[in-house]
Short mmCIF file of C-alpha atoms in Angstrom, two decimals:
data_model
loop_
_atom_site.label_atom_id
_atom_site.label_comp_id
_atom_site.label_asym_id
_atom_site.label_seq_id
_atom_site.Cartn_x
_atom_site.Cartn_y
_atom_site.Cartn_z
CA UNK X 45 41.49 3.23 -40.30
CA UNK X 46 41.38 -0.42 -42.00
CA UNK X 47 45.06 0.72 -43.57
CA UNK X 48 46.36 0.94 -40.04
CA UNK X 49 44.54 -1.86 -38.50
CA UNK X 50 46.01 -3.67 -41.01
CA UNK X 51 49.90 -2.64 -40.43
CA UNK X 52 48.96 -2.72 -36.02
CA UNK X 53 48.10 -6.80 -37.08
CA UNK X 54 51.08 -7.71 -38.69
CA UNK X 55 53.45 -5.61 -36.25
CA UNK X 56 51.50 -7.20 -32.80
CA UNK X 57 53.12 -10.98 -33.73
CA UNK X 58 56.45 -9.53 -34.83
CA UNK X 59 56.99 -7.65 -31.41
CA UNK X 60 54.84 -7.63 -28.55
CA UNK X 61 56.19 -4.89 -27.20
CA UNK X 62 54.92 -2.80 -29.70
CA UNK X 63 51.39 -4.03 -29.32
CA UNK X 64 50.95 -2.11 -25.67
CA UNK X 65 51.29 1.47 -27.69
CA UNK X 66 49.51 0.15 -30.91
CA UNK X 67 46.55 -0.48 -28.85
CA UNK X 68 47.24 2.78 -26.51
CA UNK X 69 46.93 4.59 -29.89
CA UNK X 70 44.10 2.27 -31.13
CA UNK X 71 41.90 3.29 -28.65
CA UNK X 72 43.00 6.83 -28.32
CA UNK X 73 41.17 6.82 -31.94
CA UNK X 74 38.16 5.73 -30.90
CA UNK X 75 37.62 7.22 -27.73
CA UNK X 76 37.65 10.77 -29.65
#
């Protein structure tokens, strides 16, 4: 999980696009 966070933190300043599904799939992790 710390891997991904990781690569989600770099990618959210390099396009904010993709930070809507990052955090769509962020929290799909930790709602199951």
């Amino acid at each position: 999980m710390d891997k991904s966070s990781g690569e989600l933190v770099t990618l959210t300043p390099n396009n904010n696009n993709t930070v809507q599904p990052v955090a769509l799939m962020r929290l799909g992790v930790f709602v199951p």
